[in-house]
PDB file of C-alpha atoms and ligand atoms in Angstrom:
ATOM      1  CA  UNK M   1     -17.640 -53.511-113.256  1.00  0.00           C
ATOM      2  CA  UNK M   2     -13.734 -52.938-112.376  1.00  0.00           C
ATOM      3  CA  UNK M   3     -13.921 -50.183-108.847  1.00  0.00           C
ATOM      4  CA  UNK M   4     -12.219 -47.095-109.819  1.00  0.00           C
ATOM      5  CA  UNK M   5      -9.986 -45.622-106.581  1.00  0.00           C
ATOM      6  CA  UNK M   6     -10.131 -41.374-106.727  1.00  0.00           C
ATOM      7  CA  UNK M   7      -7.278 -40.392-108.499  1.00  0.00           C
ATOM      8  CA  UNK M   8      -4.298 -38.282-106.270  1.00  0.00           C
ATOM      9  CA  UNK M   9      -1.819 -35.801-108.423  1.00  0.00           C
ATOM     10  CA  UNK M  10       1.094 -34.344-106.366  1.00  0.00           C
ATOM     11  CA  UNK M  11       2.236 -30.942-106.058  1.00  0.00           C
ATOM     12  CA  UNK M  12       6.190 -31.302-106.431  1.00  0.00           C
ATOM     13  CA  UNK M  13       7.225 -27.981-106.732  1.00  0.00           C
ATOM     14  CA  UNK M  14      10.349 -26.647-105.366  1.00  0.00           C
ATOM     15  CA  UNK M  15       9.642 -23.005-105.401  1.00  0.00           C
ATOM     16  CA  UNK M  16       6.391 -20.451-104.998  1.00  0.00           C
ATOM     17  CA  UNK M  17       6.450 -19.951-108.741  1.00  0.00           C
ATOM     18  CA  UNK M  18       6.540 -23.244-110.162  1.00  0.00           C
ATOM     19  CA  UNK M  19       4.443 -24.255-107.553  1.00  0.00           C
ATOM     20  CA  UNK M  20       1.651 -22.386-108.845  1.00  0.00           C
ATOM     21  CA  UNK M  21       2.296 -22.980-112.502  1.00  0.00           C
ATOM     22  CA  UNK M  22       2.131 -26.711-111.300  1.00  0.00           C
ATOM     23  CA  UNK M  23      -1.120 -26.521-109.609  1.00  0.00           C
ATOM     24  CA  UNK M  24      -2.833 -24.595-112.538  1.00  0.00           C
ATOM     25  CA  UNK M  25      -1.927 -27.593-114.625  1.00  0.00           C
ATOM     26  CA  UNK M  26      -3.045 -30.152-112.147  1.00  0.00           C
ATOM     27  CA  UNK M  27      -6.308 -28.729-111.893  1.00  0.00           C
ATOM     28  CA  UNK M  28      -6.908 -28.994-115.548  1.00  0.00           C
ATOM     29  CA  UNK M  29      -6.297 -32.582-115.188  1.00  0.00           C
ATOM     30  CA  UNK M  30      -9.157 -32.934-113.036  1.00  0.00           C
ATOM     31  CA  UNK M  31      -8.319 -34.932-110.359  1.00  0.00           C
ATOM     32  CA  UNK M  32     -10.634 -36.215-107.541  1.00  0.00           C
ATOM     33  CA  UNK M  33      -7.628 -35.342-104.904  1.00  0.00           C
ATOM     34  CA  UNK M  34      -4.220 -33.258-104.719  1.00  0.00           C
ATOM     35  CA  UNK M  35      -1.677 -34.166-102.355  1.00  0.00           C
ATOM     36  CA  UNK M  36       0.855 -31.275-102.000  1.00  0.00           C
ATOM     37  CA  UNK M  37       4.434 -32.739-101.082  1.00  0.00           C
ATOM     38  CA  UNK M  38       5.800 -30.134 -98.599  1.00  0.00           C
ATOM     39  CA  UNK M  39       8.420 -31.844 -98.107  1.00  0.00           C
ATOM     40  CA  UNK M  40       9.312 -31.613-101.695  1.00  0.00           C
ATOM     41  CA  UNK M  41       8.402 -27.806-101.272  1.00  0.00           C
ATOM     42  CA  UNK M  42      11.056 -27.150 -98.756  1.00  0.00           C
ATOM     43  CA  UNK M  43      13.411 -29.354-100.382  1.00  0.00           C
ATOM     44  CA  UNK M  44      16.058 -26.833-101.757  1.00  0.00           C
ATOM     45  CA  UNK M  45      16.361 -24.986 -98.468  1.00  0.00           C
ATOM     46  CA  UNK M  46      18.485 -25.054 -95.885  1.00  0.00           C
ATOM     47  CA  UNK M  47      15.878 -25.998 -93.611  1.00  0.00           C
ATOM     48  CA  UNK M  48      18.181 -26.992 -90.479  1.00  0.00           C
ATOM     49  CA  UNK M  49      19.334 -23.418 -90.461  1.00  0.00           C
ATOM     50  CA  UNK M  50      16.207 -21.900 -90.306  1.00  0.00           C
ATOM     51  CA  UNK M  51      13.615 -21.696 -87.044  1.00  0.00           C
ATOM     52  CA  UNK M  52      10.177 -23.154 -86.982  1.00  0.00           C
ATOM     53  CA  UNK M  53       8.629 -19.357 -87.671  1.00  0.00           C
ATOM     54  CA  UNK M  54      10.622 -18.829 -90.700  1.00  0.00           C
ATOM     55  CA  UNK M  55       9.866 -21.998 -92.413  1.00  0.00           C
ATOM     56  CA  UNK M  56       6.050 -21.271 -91.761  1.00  0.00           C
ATOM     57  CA  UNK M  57       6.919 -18.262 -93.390  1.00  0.00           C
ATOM     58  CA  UNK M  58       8.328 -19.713 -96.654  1.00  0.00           C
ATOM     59  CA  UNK M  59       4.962 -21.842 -96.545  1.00  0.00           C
ATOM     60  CA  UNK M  60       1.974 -19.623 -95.539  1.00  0.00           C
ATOM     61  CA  UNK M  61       1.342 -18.486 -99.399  1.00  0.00           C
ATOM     62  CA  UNK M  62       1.465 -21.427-101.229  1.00  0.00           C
ATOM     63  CA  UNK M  63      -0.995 -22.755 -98.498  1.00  0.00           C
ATOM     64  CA  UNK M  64      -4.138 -20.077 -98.659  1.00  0.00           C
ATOM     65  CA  UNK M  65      -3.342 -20.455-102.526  1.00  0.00           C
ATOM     66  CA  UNK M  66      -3.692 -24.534-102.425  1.00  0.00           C
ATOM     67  CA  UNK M  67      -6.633 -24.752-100.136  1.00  0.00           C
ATOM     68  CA  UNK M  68      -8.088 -21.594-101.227  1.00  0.00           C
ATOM     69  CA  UNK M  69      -8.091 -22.580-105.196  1.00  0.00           C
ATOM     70  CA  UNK M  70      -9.201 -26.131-104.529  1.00  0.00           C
ATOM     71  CA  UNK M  71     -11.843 -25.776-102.380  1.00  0.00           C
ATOM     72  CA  UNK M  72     -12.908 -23.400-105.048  1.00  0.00           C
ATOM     73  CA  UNK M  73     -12.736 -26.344-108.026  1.00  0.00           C
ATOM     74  CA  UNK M  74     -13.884 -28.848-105.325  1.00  0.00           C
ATOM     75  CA  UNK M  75     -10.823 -30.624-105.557  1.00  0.00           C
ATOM     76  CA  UNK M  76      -9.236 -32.212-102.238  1.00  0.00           C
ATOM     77  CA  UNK M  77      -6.400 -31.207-100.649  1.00  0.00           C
ATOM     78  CA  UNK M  78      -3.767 -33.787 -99.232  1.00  0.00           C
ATOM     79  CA  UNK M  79      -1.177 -32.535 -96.991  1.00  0.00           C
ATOM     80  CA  UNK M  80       2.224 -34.714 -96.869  1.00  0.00           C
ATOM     81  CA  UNK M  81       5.081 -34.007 -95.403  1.00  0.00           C
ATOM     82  CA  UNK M  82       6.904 -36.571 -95.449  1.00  0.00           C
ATOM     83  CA  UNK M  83      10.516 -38.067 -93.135  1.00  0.00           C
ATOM     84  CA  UNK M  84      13.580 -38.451 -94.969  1.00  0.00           C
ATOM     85  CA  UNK M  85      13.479 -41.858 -93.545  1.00  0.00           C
ATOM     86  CA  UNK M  86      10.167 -42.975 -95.768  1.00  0.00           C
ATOM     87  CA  UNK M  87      11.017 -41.134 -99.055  1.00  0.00           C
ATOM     88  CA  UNK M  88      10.838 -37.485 -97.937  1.00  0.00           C
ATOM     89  CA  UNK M  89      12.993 -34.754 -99.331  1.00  0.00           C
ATOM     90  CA  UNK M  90      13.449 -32.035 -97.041  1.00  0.00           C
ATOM     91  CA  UNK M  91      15.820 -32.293 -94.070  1.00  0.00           C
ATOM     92  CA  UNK M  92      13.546 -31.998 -91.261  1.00  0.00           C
ATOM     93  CA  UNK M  93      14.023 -32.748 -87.769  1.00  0.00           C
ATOM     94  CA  UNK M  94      10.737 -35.520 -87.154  1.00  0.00           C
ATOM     95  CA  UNK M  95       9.171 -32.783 -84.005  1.00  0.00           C
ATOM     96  CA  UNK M  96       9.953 -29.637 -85.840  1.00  0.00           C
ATOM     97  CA  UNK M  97       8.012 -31.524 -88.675  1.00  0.00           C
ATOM     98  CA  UNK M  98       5.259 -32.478 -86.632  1.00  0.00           C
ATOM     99  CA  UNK M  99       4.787 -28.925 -85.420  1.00  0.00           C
ATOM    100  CA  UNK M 100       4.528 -27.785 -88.500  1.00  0.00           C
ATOM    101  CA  UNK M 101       1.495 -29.670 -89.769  1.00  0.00           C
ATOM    102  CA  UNK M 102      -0.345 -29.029 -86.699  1.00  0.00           C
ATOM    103  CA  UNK M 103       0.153 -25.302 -87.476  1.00  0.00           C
ATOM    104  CA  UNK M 104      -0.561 -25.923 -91.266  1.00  0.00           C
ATOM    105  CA  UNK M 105      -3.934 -27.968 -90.267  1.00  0.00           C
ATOM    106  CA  UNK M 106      -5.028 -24.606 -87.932  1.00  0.00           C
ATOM    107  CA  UNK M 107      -4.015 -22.171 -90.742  1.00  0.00           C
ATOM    108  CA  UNK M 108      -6.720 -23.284 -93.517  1.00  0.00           C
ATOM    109  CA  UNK M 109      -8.920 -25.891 -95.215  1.00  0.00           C
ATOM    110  CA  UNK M 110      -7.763 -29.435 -95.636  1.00  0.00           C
ATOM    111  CA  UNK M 111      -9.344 -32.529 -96.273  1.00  0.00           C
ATOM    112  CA  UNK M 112      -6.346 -35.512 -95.422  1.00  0.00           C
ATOM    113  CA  UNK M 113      -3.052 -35.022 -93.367  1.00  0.00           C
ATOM    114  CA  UNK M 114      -0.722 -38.013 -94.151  1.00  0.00           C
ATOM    115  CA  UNK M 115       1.152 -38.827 -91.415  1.00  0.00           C
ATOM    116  CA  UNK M 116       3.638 -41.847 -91.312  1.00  0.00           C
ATOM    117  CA  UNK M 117       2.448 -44.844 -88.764  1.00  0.00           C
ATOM    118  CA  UNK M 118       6.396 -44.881 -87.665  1.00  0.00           C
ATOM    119  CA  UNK M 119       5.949 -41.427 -86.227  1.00  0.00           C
ATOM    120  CA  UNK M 120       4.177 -42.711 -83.579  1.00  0.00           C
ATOM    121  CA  UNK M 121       5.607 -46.309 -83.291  1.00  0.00           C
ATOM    122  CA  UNK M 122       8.992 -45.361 -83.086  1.00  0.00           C
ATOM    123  CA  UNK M 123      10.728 -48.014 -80.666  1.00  0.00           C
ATOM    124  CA  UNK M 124      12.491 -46.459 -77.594  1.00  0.00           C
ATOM    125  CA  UNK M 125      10.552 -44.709 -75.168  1.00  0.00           C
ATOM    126  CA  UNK M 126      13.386 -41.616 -75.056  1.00  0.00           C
ATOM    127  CA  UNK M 127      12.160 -38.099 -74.050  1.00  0.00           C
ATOM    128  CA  UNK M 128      12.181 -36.879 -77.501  1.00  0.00           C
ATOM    129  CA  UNK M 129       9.618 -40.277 -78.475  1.00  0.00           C
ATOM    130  CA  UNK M 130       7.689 -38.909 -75.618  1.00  0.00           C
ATOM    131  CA  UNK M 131       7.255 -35.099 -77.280  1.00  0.00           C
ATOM    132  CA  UNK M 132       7.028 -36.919 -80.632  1.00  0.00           C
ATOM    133  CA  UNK M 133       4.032 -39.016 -79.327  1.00  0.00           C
ATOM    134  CA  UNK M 134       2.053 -35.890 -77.987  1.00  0.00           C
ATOM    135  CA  UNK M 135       2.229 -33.854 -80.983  1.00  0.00           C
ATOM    136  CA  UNK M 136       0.916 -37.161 -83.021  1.00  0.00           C
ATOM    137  CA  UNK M 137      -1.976 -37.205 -80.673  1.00  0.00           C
ATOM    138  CA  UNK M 138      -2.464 -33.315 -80.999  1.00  0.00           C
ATOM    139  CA  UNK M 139      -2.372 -34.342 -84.630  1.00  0.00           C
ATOM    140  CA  UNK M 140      -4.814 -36.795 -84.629  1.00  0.00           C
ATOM    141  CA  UNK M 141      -7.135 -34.521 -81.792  1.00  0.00           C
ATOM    142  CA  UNK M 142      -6.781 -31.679 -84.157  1.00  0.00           C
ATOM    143  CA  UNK M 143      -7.952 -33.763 -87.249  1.00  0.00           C
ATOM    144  CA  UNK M 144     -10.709 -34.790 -85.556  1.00  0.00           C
ATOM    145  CA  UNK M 145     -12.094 -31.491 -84.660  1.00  0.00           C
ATOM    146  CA  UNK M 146     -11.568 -29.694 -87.866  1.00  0.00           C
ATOM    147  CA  UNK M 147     -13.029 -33.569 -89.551  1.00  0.00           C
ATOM    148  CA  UNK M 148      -9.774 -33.638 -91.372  1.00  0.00           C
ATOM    149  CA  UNK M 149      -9.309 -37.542 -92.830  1.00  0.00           C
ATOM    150  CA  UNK M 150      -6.175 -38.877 -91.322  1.00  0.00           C
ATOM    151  CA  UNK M 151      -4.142 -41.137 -93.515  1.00  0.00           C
ATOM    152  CA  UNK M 152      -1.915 -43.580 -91.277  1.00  0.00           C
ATOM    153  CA  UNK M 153       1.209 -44.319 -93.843  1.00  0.00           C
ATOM    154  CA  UNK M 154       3.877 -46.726 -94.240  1.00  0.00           C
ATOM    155  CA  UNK M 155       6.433 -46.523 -96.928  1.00  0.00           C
ATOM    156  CA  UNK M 156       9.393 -48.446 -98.206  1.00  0.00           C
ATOM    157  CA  UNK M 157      11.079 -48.057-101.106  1.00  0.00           C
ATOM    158  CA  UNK M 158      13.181 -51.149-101.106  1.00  0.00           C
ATOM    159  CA  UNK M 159      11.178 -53.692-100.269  1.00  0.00           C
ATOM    160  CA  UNK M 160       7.564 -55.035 -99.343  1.00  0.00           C
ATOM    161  CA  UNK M 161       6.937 -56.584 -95.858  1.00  0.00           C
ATOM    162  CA  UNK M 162       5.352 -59.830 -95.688  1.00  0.00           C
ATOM    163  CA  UNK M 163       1.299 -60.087 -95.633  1.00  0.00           C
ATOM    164  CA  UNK M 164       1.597 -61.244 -91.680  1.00  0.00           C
ATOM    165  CA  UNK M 165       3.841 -58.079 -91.364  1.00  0.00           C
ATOM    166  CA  UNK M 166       1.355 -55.464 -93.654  1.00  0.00           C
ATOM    167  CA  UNK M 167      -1.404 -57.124 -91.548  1.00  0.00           C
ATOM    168  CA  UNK M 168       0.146 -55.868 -88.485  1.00  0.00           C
ATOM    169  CA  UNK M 169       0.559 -52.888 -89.624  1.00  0.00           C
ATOM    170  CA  UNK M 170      -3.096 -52.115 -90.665  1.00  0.00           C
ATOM    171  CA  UNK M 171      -3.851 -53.521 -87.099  1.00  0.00           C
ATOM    172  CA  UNK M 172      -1.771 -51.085 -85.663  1.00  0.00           C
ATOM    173  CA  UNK M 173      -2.987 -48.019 -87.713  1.00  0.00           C
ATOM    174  CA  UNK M 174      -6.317 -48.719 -86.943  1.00  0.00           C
ATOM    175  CA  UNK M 175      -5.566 -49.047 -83.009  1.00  0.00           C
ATOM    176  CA  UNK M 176      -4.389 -44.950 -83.576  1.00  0.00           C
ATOM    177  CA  UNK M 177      -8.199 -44.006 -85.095  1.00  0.00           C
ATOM    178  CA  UNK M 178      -6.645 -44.100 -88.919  1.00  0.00           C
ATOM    179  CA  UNK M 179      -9.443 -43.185 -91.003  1.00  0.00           C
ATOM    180  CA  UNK M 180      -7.229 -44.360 -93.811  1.00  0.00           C
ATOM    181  CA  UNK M 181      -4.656 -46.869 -93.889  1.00  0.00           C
ATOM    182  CA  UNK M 182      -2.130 -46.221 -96.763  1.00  0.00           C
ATOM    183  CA  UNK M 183       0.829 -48.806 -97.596  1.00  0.00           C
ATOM    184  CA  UNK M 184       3.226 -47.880-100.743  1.00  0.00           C
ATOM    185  CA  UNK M 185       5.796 -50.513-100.795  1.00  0.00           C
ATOM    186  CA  UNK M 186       8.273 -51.564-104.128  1.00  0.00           C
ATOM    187  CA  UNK M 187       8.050 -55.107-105.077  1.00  0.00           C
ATOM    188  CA  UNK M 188      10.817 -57.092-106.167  1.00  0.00           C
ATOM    189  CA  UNK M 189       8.351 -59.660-107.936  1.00  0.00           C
ATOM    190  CA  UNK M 190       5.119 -59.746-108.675  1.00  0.00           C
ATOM    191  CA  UNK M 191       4.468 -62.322-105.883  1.00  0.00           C
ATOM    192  CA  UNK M 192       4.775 -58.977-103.729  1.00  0.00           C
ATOM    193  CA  UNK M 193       2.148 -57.172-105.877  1.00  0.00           C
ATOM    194  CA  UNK M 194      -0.193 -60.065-105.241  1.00  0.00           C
ATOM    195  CA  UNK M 195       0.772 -59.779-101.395  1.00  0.00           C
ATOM    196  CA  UNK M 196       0.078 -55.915-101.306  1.00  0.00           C
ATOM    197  CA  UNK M 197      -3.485 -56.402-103.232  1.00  0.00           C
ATOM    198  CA  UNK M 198      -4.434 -59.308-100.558  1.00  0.00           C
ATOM    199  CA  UNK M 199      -3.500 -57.086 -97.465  1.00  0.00           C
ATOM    200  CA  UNK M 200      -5.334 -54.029 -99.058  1.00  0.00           C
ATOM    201  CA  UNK M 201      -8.356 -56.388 -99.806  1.00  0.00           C
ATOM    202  CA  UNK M 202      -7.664 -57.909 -96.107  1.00  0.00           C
ATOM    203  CA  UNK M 203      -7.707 -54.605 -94.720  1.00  0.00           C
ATOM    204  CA  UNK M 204     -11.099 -53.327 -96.178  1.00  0.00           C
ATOM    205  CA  UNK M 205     -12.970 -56.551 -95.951  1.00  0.00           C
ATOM    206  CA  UNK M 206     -11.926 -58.506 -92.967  1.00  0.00           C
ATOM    207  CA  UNK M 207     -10.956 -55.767 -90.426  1.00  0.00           C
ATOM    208  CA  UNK M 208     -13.204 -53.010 -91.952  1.00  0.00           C
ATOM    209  CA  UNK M 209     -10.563 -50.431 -92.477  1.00  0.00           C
ATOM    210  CA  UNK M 210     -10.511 -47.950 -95.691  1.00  0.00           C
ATOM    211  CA  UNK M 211      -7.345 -48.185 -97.568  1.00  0.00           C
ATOM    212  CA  UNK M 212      -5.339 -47.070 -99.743  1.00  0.00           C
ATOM    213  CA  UNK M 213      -2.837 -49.511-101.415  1.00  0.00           C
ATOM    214  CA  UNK M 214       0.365 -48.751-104.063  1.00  0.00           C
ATOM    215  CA  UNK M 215       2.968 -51.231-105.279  1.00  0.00           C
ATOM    216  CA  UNK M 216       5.465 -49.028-106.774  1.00  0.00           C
ATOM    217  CA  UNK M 217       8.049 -49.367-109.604  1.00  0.00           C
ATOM    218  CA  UNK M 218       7.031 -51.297-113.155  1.00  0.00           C
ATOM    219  CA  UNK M 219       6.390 -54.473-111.711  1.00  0.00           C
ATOM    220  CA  UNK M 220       3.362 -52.494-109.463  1.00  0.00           C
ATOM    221  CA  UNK M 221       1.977 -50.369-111.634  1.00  0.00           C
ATOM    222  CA  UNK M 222      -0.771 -52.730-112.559  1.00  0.00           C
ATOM    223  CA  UNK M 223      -1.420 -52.169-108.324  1.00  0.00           C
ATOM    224  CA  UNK M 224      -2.494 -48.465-109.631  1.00  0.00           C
ATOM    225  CA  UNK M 225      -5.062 -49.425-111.920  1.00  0.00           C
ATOM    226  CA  UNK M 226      -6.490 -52.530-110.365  1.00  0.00           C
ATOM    227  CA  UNK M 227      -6.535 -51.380-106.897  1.00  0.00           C
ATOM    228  CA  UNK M 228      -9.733 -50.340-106.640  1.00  0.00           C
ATOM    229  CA  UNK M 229     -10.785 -54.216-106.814  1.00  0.00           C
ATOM    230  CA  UNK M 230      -8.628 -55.211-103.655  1.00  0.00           C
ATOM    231  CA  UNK M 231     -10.148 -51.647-101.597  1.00  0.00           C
ATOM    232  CA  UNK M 232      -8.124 -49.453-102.464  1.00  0.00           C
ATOM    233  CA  UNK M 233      -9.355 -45.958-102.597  1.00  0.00           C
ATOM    234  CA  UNK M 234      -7.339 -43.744-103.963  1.00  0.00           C
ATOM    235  CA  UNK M 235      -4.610 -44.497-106.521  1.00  0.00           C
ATOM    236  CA  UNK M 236      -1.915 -41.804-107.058  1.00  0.00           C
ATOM    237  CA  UNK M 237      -1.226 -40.164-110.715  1.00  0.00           C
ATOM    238  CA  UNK M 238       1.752 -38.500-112.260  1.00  0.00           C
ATOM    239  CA  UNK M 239       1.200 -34.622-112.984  1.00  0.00           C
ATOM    240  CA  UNK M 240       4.386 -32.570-113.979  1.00  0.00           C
ATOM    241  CA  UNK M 241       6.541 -35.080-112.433  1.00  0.00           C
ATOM    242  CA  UNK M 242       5.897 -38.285-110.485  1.00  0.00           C
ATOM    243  CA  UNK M 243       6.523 -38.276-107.002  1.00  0.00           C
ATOM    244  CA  UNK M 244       6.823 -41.984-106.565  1.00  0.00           C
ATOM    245  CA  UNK M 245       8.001 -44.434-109.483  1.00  0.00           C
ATOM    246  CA  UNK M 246       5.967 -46.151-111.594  1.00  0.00           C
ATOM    247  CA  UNK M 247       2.935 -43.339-111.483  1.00  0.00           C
ATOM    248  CA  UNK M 248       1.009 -43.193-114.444  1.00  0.00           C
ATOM    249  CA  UNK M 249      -0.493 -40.315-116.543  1.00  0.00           C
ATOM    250  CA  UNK M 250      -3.950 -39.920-115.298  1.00  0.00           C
ATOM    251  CA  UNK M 251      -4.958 -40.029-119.307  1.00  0.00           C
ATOM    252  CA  UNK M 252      -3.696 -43.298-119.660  1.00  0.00           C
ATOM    253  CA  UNK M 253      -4.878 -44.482-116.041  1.00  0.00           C
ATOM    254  CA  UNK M 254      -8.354 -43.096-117.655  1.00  0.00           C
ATOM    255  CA  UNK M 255      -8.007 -45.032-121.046  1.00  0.00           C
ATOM    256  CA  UNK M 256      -7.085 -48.428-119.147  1.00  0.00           C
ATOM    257  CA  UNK M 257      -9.622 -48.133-117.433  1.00  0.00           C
ATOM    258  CA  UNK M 258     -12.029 -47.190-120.165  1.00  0.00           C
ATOM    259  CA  UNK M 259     -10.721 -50.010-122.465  1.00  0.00           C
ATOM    260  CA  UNK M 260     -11.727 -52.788-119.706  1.00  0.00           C
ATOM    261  CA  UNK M 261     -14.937 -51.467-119.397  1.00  0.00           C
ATOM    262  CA  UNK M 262     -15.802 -50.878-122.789  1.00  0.00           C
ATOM    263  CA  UNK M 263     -15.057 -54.019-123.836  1.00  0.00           C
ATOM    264  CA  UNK M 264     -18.189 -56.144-124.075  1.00  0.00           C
ATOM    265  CA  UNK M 265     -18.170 -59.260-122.333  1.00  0.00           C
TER     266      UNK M 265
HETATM  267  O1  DQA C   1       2.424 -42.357-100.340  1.00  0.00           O
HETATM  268  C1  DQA C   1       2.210 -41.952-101.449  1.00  0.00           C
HETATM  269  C2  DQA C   1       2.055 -42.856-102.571  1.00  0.00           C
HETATM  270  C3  DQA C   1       3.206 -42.645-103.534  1.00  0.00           C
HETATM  271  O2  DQA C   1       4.398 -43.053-102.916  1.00  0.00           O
HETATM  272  C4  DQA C   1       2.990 -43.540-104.777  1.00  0.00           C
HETATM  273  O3  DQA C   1       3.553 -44.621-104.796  1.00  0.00           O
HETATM  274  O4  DQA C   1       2.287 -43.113-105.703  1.00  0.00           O
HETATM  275  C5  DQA C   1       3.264 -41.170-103.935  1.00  0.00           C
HETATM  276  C6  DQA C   1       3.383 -40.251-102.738  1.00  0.00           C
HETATM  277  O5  DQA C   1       3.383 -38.901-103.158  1.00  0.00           O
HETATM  278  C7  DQA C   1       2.241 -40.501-101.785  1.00  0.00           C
HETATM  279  O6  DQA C   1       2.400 -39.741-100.619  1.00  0.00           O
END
């Protein structure tokens, strides 16, 4: 029988009041997981003008109203917020960023913080690598205190890295205590697809490391459906808008995978 991942809808909302129009729909879709894109949230502001305090400010409502209303429908609550550098939106400086989802992780309840790998592994040892480092680990500290899941991330939009190099990277997200190891990558053949399956399926079986695995574009989308088989845990779904290309509807995500298993063999 084909493994089905939990399915993930983003929150993309730009403002408080589409934001919770959005949500309402969401949770009529009746997803296993929501992932709320903050970065997407804070997207139209002028975030470098404004202090750490007032951007908490623009974001403590639509918090207690995400974790509050899905704990309620026992739905579970991602929180992204996500660099520029790795497909963000908002224009964040990378330690004001940080600060702000150790605040948002002390403020209420949430199951997963996604945090990109890089954040950590960032090259130069400069001062500001140095605060960036300890707020990671107060990340990670905090997330294991609360039991918050953390997903380790790495992203790229243009390309997919090698196996040997996605390898590596699962390695390395697993020396940092990732309880999940996500990779979303865009293929530029289907060779890269196949590459992205075997690391996911490397990842869960030979190194013992939950994972969550996403070719993007057209040429990955089968990656969304079939993931499951290679691992993968969670696959993400389209709600009002995508928030990566090449998500699906979760209906159709549903039918394909109804139409495999009802098919007798
Ligand atoms: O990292 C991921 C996966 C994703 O990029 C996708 O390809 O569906 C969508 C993002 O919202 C999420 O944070």
């Amino acid at each position: 029988m084909i493994k089905r991942p939990k399915i993930c809808i983003p929150i993309v909302a730009t403002n408080y009041d589409d934001f919770i129009e959005e949500i309402n729909l969401i949770i009529g879709m009746k997803p296993d997981l929501i992932e709320w894109r903050v970065d997407q949230f804070l997207s139209l502001l002028e975030v470098s003008n404004l202090t750490v305090e007032d951007i908490k400010l623009e974001l403590v409502k639509p918090l207690m109203y995400v974790s509050s209303i899905l704990e309620h429908e026992k739905i579970e609550l991602i929180l992204t917020l996500r660099g520029k550098h790795e497909g963000g939106s908002a224009e964040l400086d990378d330690t004001v960023r940080m600060m702000l989802i150790f605040w948002a992780m002390t403020q209420c309840k949430i199951q997963y913080i996604d945090l990109e790998l890089e954040l950590y592994d960032h090259g130069d040892a400069t001062e500001k690598d140095e605060v960036l480092s300890l707020l990671f680990k107060q990340i990670v500290n905090e997330a294991r205190t609360q039991n918050i899941k953390l997903i380790l991330s790495n992203h790229d939009f243009t390309k997919t890295p090698s196996f040997q190099d996605m390898v590596a990277i699962i390695k390395r997200a697993q020396s940092l205590r990732a309880d999940l190891v996500k990779l979303a990558y865009m293929p530029s053949t289907s060779e890269d697809v196949l590459s992205l399956l075997a690391a996911s399926q490397y990842g869960a079986t030979v190194l013992n490391q939950r994972m969550i695995a996403l070719s993007m574009g057209e040429i990955g989308r089968i990656s969304r459906i079939i993931g499951g088989e290679f691992g993968s845990e969670i696959t993400f779904a389209r709600g009002t808008y995508p928030s990566a290309p090449g998500q699906m509807s979760i209906e159709s995500m549903l039918h394909s995978w109804d139409s495999v298993l009802m098919d007798e063999i």
